Short mmCIF file of C-alpha atoms in Angstrom, two decimals:
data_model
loop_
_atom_site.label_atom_id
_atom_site.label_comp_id
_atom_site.label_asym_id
_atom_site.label_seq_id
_atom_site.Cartn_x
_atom_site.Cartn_y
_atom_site.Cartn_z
CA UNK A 1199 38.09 -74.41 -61.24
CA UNK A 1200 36.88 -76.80 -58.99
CA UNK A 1201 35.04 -80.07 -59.28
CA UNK A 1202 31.20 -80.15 -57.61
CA UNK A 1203 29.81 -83.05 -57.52
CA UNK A 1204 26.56 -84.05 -57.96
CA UNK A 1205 25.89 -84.62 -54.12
CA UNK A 1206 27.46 -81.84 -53.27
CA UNK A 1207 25.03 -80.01 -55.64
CA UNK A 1208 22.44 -81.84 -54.33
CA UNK A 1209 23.02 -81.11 -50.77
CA UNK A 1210 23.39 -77.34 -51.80
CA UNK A 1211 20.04 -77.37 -52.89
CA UNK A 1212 19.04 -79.00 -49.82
CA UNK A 1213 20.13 -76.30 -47.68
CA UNK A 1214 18.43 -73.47 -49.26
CA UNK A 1215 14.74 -75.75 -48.18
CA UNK A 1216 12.61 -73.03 -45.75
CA UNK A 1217 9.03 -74.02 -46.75
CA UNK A 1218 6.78 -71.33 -45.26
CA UNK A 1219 3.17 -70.43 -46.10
CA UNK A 1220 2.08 -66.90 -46.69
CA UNK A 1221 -1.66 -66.58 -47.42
CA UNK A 1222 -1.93 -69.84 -48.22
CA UNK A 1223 0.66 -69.64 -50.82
CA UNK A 1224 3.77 -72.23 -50.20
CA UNK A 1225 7.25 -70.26 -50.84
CA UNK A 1226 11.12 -72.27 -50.56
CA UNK A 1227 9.85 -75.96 -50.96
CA UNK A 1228 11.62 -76.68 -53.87
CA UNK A 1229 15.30 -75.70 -53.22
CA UNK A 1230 17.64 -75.43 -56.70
CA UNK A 1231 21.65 -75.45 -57.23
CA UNK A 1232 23.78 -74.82 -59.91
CA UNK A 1233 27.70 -74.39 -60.92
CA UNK A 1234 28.42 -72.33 -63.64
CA UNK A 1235 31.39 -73.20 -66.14
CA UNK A 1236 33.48 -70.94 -63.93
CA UNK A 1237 33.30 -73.08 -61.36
CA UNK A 1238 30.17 -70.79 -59.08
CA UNK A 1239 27.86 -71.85 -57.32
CA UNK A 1240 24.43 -70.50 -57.29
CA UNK A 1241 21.05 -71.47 -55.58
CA UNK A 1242 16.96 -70.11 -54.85
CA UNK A 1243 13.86 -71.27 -53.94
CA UNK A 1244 10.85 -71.45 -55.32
CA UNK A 1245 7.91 -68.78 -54.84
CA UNK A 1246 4.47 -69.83 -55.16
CA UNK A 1247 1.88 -66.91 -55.61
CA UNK A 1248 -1.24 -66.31 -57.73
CA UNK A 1249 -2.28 -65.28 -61.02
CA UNK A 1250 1.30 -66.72 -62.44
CA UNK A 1251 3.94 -64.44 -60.78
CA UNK A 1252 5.78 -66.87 -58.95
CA UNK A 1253 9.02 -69.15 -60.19
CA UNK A 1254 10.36 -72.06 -60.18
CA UNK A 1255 13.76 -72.95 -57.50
CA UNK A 1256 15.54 -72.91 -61.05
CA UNK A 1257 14.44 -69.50 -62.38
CA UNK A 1258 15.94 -67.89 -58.54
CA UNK A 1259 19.02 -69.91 -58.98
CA UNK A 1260 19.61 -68.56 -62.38
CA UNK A 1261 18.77 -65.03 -61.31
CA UNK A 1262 21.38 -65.06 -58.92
CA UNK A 1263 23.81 -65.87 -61.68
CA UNK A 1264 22.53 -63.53 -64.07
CA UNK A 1265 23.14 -61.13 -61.33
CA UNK A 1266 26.74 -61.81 -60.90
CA UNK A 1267 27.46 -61.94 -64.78
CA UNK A 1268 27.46 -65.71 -65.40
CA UNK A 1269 25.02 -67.49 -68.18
CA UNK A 1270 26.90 -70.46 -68.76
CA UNK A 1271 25.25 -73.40 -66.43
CA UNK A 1272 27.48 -76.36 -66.09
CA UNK A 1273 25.33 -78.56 -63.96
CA UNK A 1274 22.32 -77.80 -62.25
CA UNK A 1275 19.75 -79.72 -59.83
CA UNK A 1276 16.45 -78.96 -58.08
CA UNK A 1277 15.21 -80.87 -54.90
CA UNK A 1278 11.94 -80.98 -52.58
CA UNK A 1279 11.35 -82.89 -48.99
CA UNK A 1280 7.88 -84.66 -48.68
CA UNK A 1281 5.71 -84.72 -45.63
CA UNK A 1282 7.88 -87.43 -44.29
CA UNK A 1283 10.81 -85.37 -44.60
CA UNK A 1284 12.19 -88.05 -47.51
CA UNK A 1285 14.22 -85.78 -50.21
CA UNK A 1286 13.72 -85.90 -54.00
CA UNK A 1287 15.47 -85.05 -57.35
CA UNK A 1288 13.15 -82.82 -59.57
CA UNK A 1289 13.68 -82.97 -63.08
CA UNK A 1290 13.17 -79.02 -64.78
CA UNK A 1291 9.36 -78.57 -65.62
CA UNK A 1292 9.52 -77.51 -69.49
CA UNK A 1293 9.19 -73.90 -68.73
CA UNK A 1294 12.44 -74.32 -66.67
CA UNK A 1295 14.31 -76.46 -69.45
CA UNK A 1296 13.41 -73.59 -72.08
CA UNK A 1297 14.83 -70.95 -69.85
CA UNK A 1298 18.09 -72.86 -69.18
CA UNK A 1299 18.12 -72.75 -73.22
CA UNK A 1300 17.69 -69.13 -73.90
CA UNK A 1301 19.89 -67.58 -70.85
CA UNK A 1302 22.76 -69.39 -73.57
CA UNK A 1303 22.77 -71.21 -76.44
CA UNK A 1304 25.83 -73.10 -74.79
CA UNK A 1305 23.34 -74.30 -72.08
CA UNK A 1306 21.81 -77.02 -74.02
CA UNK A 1307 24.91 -78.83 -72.84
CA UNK A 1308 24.16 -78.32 -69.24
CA UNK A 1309 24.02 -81.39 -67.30
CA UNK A 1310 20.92 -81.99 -65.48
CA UNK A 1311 20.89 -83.96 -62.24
CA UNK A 1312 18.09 -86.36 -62.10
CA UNK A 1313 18.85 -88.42 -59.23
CA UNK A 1314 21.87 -90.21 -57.35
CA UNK A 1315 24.24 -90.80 -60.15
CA UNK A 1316 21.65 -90.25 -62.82
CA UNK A 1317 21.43 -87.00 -64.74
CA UNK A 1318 21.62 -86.41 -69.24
CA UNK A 1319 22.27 -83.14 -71.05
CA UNK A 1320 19.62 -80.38 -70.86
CA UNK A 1321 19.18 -81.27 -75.16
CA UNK A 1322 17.99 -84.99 -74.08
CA UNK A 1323 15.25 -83.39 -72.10
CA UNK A 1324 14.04 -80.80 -74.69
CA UNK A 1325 14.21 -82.06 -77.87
CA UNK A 1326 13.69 -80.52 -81.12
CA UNK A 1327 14.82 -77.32 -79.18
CA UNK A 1328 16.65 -75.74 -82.96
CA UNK A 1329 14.68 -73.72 -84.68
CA UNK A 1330 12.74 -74.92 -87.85
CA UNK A 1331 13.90 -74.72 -91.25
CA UNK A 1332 11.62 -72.81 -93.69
CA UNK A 1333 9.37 -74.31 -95.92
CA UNK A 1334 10.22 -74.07 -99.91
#
């Protein structure tokens, strides 16, 4: 398996950016990457579109795994260019870090990229993720 690191994640997410607007809706701003434990790379966009049917860069990037029979996520980043072109890290929104979760219980190990040489397990951003003990 090979090593990816997280700029080369990074700029994998990067290339996968093709904003375009489609009745008003905004589709491919948000670009997302990921390696699998097998050493794969994945990546998608985001989709935009009313009454709640589009997903998140994260959600395509993990369908594309899903796809080709992967659920483990070893690292995984999203990114988005402003107006003035600059490029930003996107931490997972929460419905994004429960997703991760549940496509394998192994997942709350992923490592999530937060931004040049910053990034903490998938468990330090959703805590309290195990599931309740019952009352007496």
């Amino acid at each position: 398996m090979t090593t990816t690191s997280h700029e080369d994640l990074i700029q994998a997410a990067r290339a996968v950016l093709n904003p375009h607007v489609v009745g008003g809706r905004l589709f491919g701003d948000v670009g997302s990457a990921l390696v699998t434990s097998k050493g794969n790379r994945y990546s998608g966009v985001c989709i935009d579109t009313g009454s709640g049917t589009g997903f998140c860069a994260e959600h395509s990037a993990i369908a594309a795994m899903v796809t080709a029979g992967e659920y483990h996520i070893q690292r995984i980043v999203a990114v988005w260019r402003d107006e003035q072109g600059v490029l930003h890290v996107l931490p997972p929104c929460g419905r994004c870090r429960e997703f991760i979760r549940q496509i394998d219980g192994a997942n709350i190990d992923t490592e999530v990229i937060l931004g040049q040489g910053r990034s903490a397990r998938l468990r330090e951003l959703l805590p309290f993720n195990e599931w309740p003990d019952p009352l007496a």
